[in-house]
Coordinates of C-alpha atoms in Angstrom, one line a residue:
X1 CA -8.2 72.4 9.3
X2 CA -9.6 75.4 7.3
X3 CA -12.5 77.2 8.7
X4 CA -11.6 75.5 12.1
X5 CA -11.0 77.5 14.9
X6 CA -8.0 76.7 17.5
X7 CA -10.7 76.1 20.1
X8 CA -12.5 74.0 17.8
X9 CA -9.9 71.3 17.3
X10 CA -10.5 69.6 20.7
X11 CA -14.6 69.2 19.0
X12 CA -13.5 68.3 15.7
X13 CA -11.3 65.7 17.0
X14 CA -13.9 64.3 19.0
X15 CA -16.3 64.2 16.0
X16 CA -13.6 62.0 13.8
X17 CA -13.6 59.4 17.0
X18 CA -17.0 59.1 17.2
X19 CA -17.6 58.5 13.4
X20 CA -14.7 56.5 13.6
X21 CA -16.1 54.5 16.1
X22 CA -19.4 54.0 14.8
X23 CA -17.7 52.9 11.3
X24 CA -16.2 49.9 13.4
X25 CA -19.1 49.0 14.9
X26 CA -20.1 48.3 11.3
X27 CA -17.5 46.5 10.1
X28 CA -18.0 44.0 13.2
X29 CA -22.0 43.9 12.3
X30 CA -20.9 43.3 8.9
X31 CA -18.1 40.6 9.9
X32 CA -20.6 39.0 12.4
X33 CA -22.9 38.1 9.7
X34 CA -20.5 37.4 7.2
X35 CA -19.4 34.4 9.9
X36 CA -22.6 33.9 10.9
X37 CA -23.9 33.4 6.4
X38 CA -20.7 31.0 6.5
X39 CA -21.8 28.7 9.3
X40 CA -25.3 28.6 7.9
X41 CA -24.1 27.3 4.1
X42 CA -22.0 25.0 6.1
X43 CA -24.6 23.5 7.9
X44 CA -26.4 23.0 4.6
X45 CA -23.7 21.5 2.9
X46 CA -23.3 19.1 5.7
X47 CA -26.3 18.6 6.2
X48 CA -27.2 18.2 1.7
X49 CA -23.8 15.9 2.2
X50 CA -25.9 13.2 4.3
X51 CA -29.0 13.5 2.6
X52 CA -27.7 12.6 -0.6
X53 CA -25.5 9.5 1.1
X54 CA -28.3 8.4 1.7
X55 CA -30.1 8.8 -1.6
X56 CA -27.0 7.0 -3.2
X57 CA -28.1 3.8 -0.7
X58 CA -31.5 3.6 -1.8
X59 CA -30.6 3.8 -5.6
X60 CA -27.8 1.2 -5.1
X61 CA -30.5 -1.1 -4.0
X62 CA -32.6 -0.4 -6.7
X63 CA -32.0 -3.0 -9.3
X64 CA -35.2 -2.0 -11.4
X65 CA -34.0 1.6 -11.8
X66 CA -31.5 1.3 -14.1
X67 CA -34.1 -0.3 -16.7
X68 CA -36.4 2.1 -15.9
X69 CA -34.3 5.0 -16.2
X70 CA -33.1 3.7 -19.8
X71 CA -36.6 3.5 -21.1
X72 CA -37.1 7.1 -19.7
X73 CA -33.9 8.1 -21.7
X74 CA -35.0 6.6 -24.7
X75 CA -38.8 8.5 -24.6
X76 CA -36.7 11.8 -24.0
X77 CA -34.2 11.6 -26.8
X78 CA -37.2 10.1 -28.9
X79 CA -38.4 13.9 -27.8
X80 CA -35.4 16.2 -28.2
X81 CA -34.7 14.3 -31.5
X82 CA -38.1 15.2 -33.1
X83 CA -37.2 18.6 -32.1
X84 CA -34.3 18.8 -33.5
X85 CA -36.0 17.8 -36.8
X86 CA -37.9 21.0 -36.8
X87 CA -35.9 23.2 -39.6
X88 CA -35.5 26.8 -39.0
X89 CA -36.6 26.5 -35.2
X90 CA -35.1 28.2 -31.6
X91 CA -35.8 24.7 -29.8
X92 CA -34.1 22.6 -32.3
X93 CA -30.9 24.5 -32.3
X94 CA -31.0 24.5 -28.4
X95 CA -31.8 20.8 -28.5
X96 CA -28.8 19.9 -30.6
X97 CA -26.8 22.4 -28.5
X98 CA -27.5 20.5 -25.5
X99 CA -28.0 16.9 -26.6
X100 CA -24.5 16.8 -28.7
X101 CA -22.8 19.4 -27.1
X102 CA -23.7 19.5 -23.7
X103 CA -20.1 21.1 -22.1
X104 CA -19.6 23.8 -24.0
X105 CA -23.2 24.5 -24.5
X106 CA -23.5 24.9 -20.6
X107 CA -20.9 27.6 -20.8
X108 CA -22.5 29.9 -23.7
X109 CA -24.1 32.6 -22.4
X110 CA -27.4 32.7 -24.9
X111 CA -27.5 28.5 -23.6
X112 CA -26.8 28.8 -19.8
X113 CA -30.1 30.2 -18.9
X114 CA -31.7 27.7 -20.9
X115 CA -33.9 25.6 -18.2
X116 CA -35.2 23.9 -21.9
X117 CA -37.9 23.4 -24.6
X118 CA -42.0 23.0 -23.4
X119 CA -42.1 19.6 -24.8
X120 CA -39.0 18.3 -22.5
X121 CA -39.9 19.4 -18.7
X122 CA -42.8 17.4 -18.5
X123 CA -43.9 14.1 -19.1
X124 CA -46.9 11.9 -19.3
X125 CA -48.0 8.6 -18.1
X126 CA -49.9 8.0 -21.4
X127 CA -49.3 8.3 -25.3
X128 CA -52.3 9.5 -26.1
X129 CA -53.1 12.2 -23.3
X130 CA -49.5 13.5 -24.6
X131 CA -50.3 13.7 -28.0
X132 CA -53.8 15.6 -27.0
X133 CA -51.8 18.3 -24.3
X134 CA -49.6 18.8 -27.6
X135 CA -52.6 19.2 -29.8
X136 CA -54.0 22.0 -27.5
X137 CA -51.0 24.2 -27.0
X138 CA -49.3 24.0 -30.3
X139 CA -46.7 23.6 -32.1
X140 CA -45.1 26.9 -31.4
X141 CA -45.9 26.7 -27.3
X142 CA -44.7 23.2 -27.5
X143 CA -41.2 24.4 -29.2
X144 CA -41.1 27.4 -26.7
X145 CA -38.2 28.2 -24.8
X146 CA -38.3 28.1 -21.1
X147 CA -35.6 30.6 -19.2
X148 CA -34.7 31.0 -15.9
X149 CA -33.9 35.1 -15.5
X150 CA -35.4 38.0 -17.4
X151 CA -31.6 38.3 -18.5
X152 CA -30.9 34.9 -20.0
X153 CA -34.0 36.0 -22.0
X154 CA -32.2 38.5 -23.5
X155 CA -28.8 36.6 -24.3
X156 CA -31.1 35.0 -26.7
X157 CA -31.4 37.6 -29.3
X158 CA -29.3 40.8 -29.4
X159 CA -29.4 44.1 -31.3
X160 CA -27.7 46.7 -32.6
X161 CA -27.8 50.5 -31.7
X162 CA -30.7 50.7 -34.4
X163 CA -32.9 48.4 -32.8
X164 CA -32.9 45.7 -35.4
X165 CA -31.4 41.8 -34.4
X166 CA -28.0 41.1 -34.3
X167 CA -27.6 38.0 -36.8
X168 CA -24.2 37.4 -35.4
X169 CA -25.1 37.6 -31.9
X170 CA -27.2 35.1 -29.9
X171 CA -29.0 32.1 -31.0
X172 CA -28.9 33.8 -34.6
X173 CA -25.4 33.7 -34.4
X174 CA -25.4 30.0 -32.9
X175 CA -27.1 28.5 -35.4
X176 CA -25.0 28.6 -38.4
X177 CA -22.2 27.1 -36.6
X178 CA -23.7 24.0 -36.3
X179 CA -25.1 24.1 -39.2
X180 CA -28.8 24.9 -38.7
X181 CA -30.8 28.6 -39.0
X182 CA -33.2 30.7 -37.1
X183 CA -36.4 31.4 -39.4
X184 CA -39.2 33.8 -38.1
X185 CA -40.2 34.0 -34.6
X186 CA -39.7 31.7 -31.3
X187 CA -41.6 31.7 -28.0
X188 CA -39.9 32.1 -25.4
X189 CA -41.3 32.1 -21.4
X190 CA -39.0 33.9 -18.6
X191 CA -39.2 31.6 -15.5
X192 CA -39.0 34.4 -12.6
X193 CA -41.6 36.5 -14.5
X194 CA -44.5 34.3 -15.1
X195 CA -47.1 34.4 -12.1
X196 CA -47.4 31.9 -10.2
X197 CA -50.2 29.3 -9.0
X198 CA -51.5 31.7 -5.7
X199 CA -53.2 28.2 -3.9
X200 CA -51.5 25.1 -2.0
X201 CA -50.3 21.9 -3.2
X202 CA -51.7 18.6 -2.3
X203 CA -50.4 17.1 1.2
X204 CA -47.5 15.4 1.1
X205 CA -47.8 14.7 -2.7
X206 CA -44.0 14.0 -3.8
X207 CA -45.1 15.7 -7.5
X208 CA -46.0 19.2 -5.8
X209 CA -49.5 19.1 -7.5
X210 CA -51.3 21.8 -7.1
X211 CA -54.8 21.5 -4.9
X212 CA -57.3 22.4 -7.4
X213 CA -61.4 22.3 -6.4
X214 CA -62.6 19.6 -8.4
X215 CA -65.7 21.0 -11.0
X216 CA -68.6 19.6 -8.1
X217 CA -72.7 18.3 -9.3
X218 CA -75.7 19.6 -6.8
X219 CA -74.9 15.9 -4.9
X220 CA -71.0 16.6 -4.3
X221 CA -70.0 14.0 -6.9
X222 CA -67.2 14.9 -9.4
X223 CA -69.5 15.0 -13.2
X224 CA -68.9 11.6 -14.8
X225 CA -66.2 10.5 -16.9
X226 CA -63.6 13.6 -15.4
X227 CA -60.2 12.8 -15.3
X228 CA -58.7 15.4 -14.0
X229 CA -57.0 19.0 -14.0
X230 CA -54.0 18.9 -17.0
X231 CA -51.7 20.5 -14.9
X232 CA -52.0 17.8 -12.3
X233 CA -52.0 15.0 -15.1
X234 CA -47.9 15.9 -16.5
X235 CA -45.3 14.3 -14.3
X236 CA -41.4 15.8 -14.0
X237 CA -38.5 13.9 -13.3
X238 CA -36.4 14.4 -10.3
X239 CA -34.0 17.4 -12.3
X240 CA -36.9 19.7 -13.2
X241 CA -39.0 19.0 -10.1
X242 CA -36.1 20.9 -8.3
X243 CA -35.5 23.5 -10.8
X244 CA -37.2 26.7 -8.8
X245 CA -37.0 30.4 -9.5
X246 CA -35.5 33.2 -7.5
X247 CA -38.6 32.8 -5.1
X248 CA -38.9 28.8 -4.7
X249 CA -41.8 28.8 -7.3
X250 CA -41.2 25.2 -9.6
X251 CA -42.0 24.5 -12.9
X252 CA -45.7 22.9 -12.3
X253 CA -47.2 25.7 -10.8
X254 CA -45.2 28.9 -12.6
X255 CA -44.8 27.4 -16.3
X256 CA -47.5 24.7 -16.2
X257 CA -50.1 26.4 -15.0
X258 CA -49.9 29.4 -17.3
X259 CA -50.1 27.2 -20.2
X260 CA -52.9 25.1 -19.2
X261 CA -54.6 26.8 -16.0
X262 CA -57.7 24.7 -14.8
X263 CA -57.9 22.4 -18.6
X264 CA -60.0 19.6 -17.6
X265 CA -59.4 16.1 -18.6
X266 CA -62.4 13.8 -19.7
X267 CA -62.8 10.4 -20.8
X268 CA -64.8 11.0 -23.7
X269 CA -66.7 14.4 -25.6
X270 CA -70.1 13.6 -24.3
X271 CA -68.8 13.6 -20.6
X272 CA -66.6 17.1 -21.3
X273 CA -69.6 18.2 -23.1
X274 CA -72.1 17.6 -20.2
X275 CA -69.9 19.0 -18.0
X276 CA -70.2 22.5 -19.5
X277 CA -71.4 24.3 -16.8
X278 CA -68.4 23.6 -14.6
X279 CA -65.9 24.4 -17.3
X280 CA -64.2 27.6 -17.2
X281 CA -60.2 27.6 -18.6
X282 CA -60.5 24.8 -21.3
X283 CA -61.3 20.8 -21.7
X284 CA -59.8 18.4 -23.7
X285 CA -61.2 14.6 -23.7
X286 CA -59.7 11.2 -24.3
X287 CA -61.2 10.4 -27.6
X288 CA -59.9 13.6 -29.0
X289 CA -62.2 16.9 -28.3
X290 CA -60.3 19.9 -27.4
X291 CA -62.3 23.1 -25.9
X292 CA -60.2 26.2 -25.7
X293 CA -62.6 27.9 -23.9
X294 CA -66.1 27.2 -23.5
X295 CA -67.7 28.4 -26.8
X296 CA -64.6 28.2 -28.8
X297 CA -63.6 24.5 -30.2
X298 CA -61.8 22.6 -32.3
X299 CA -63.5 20.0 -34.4
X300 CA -62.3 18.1 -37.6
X301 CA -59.6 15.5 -37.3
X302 CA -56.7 15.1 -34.9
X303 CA -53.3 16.5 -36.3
X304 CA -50.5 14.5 -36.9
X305 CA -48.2 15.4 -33.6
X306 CA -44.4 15.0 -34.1
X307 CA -43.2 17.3 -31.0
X308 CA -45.3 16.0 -27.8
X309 CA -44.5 14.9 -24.0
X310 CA -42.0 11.8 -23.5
X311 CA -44.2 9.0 -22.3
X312 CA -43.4 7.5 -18.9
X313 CA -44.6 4.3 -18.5
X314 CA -43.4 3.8 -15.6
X315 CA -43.5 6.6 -13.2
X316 CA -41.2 6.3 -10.4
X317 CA -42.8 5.6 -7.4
X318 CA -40.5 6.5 -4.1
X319 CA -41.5 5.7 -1.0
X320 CA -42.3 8.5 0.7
X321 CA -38.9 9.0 3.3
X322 CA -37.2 9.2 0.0
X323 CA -39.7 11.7 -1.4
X324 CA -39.0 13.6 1.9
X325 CA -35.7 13.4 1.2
X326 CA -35.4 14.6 -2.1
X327 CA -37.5 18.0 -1.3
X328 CA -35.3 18.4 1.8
X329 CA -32.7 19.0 -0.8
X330 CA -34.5 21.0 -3.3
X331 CA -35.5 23.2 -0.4
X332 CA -31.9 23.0 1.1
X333 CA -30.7 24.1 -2.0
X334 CA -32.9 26.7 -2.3
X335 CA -31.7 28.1 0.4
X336 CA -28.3 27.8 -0.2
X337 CA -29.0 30.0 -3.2
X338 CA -30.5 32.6 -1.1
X339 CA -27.4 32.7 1.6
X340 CA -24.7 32.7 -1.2
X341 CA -26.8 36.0 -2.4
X342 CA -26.9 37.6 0.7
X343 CA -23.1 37.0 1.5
X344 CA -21.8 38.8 -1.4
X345 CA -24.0 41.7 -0.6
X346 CA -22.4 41.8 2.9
X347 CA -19.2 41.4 1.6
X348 CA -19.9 44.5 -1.0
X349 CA -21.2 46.0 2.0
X350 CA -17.9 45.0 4.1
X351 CA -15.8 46.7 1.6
X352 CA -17.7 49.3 0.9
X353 CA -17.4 50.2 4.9
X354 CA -13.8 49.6 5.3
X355 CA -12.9 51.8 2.4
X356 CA -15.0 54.2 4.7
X357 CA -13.1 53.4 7.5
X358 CA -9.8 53.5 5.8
X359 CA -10.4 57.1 3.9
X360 CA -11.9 58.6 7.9
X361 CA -8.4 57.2 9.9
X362 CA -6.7 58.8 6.8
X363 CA -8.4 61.6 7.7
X364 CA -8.1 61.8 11.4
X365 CA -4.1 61.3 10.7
X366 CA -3.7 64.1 8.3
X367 CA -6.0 66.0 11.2
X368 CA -3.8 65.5 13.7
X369 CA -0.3 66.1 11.7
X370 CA -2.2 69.6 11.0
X371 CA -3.5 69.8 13.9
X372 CA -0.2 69.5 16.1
X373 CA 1.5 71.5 13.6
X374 CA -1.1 74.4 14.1
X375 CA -0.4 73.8 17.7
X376 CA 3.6 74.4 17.5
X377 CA 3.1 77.6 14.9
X378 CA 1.1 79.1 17.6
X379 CA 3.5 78.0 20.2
X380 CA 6.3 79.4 18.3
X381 CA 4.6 82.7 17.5
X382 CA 3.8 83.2 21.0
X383 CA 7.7 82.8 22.3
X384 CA 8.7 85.1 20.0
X385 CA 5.5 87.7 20.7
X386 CA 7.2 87.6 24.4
X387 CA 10.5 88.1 23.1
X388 CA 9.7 91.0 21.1
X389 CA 7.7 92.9 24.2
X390 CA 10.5 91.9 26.4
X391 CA 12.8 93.6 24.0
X392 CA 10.6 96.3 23.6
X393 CA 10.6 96.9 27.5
X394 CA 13.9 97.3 28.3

């Protein structure tokens, strides 16, 4: 009411309306696709509800699956084991974390994150091509930690005000309570940050490979003895081939392709070494020849490999409906992700409207009490104006 003429009320009031109007309109907008978010997640879960039915029908028919899927569990905790064995290590005490204390690791803020360790998202279909990957990224790539967020990446390790590590904090503080410490430093790679493959994947290829050019001679042919691209050669088990980042970007092409880019596989060093001029990220070959770049090499004998890739003998071969299947629900999932996000920003938004709703009718009520009281001051003062010059007259 201050600064506001009489005339001016009529205006002002008019002005509150409006903006009280318009404030409406938004909460409806926002309510509309708050219903609208709801339906859509739904729909999904519906819809992830019969895909997975019938996923449980296939399996149930499956007699061979349970053997195979006890020889794959073997070959991983022959994996996380070997790990574990590695004294002073990050991986080992997030191995033992998750392989002996899986609940209440899951809930521990330095674990949650924790997609896991190199050496456990992939596999291969041979001992040997294992052992060699292993050989040419390292031990410490191979014991690197794998995160999902840049912010599981720093429940890891913690400081204090002075910049130096918290010890009783993190995975430093972790470790002694199950009776293992954190020497030196640990890799660690952050999911969401690392670029990813900018190409296609194969067509209809259940694995998501990625469609690399094959290295090409004058005549078209691929050069003799190559195997193929490293990244394409690893295999991931139904879990990790449906982990994805923030953006739908999976382990093979994010992760995987960092680490070993276009690495060529070879049957033997003659054929990698022939093939030379097509080589431009790397080549490693079957009897044991590891090129990190072309004119960089590693010669000498192999190393003795404790920490490699679980070997798959038997890679699961689904028919393809059921491969369709299974990324219908990766993708559905996906998805779901993305909706859940986007209806807690419209409710935030929601609130955040109605509190602006609620403080403007607050406003427009304490206008109107002032306003109406204005009204009967002047009203008052008038009458008795007209009583005084009436008095005054006679």
């Amino acid at each position: 009411m201050e600064g506001l003429n009489f005339e001016d009320l009529p205006k002002h009031l008019e002005t509150l309306e409006e903006e009280l109007k318009k404030l409406g309109l938004k909460i409806k907008h926002h309510e509309d696709n708050l219903r609208y978010l709801k339906s859509e997640i739904d729909a999904i879960d519906e819809s992830l509800l019969d895909m997975r039915v019938n996923l449980g029908k296939y399996h149930s028919r499956s007699s061979h699956e349970s053997t195979s899927n006890s020889l794959q569990q073997q070959e991983e905790e022959k994996t996380l084991k070997n790990i574990i064995k590695q004294e002073g290590s990050a991986a080992g005490i997030i191995c033992q974390m998750k392989f002996k204390y899986r609940e209440s690791a899951s809930r521990l803020p330095c674990i949650k994150d924790v997609i896991g360790v190199v050496a456990n998202l992939a596999k291969t279909n041979d001992d040997n091509l294992s052992r060699l990957l292993a050989e040419y990224l390292g031990e410490e790539t191979m014991l690197g930690i794998v995160c999902k967020t840049q912010k599981g990446v720093k429940e890891l390790e913690l400081y204090d005000i002075n910049g130096n590590i918290d010890y009783s904090a993190g995975l430093h503080g972790l470790g002694p309570s199950i009776g293992k410490s954190l020497n030196g430093r640990f890799l660690v790679f952050c999911l969401e940050n690392l670029r990813p493959f900018p190409g296609e994947f194969i067509p209809n290829d259940p694995q998501r490979r990625l469609a690399l050019h094959k290295p090409r001679l004058a005549n078209g042919e691929v050069p003799p003895g190559f195997i193929g691209f490293a990244v394409n050669l690893i295999y991931f088990d139904r879990m990790h081939l449906m982990c994805l980042t923030h953006k739908g970007h999976g382990l093979r092409e994010t992760l995987f392709y960092n680490l070993f880019s276009k690495l060529q596989v070879y049957k033997t060093r003659n054929d990698m070494f022939n093939a030379s001029p097509f080589i431009s990220d790397g080549a490693i070959s079957l009897d044991g020849g590891i090129v990190k770049k072309w004119g960089v090499l590693y010669l000498g004998n192999r190393a003795n490999v404790e920490v490699k890739f679980p070997v798959s003998e038997i890679i699961s071969k689904l028919p393809l409906d059921i491969c369709e299947i299974e990324e219908r629900i990766k993708l559905a999932n996906w998805r779901k992700e993305r909706l859940i996000e986007d209806l807690k920003r419209e409710e935030i938004l929601l609130d955040h409207v109605k509190k602006l709703f609620s403080d403007k009718k607050h406003e427009m009520k304490d206008f109107l009490a002032k306003s109406a009281l204005a009204q009967s001051q002047i009203l008052s003062s008038s009458i008795n104006s007209g009583k005084l010059k009436n008095s005054m007259l006679n």
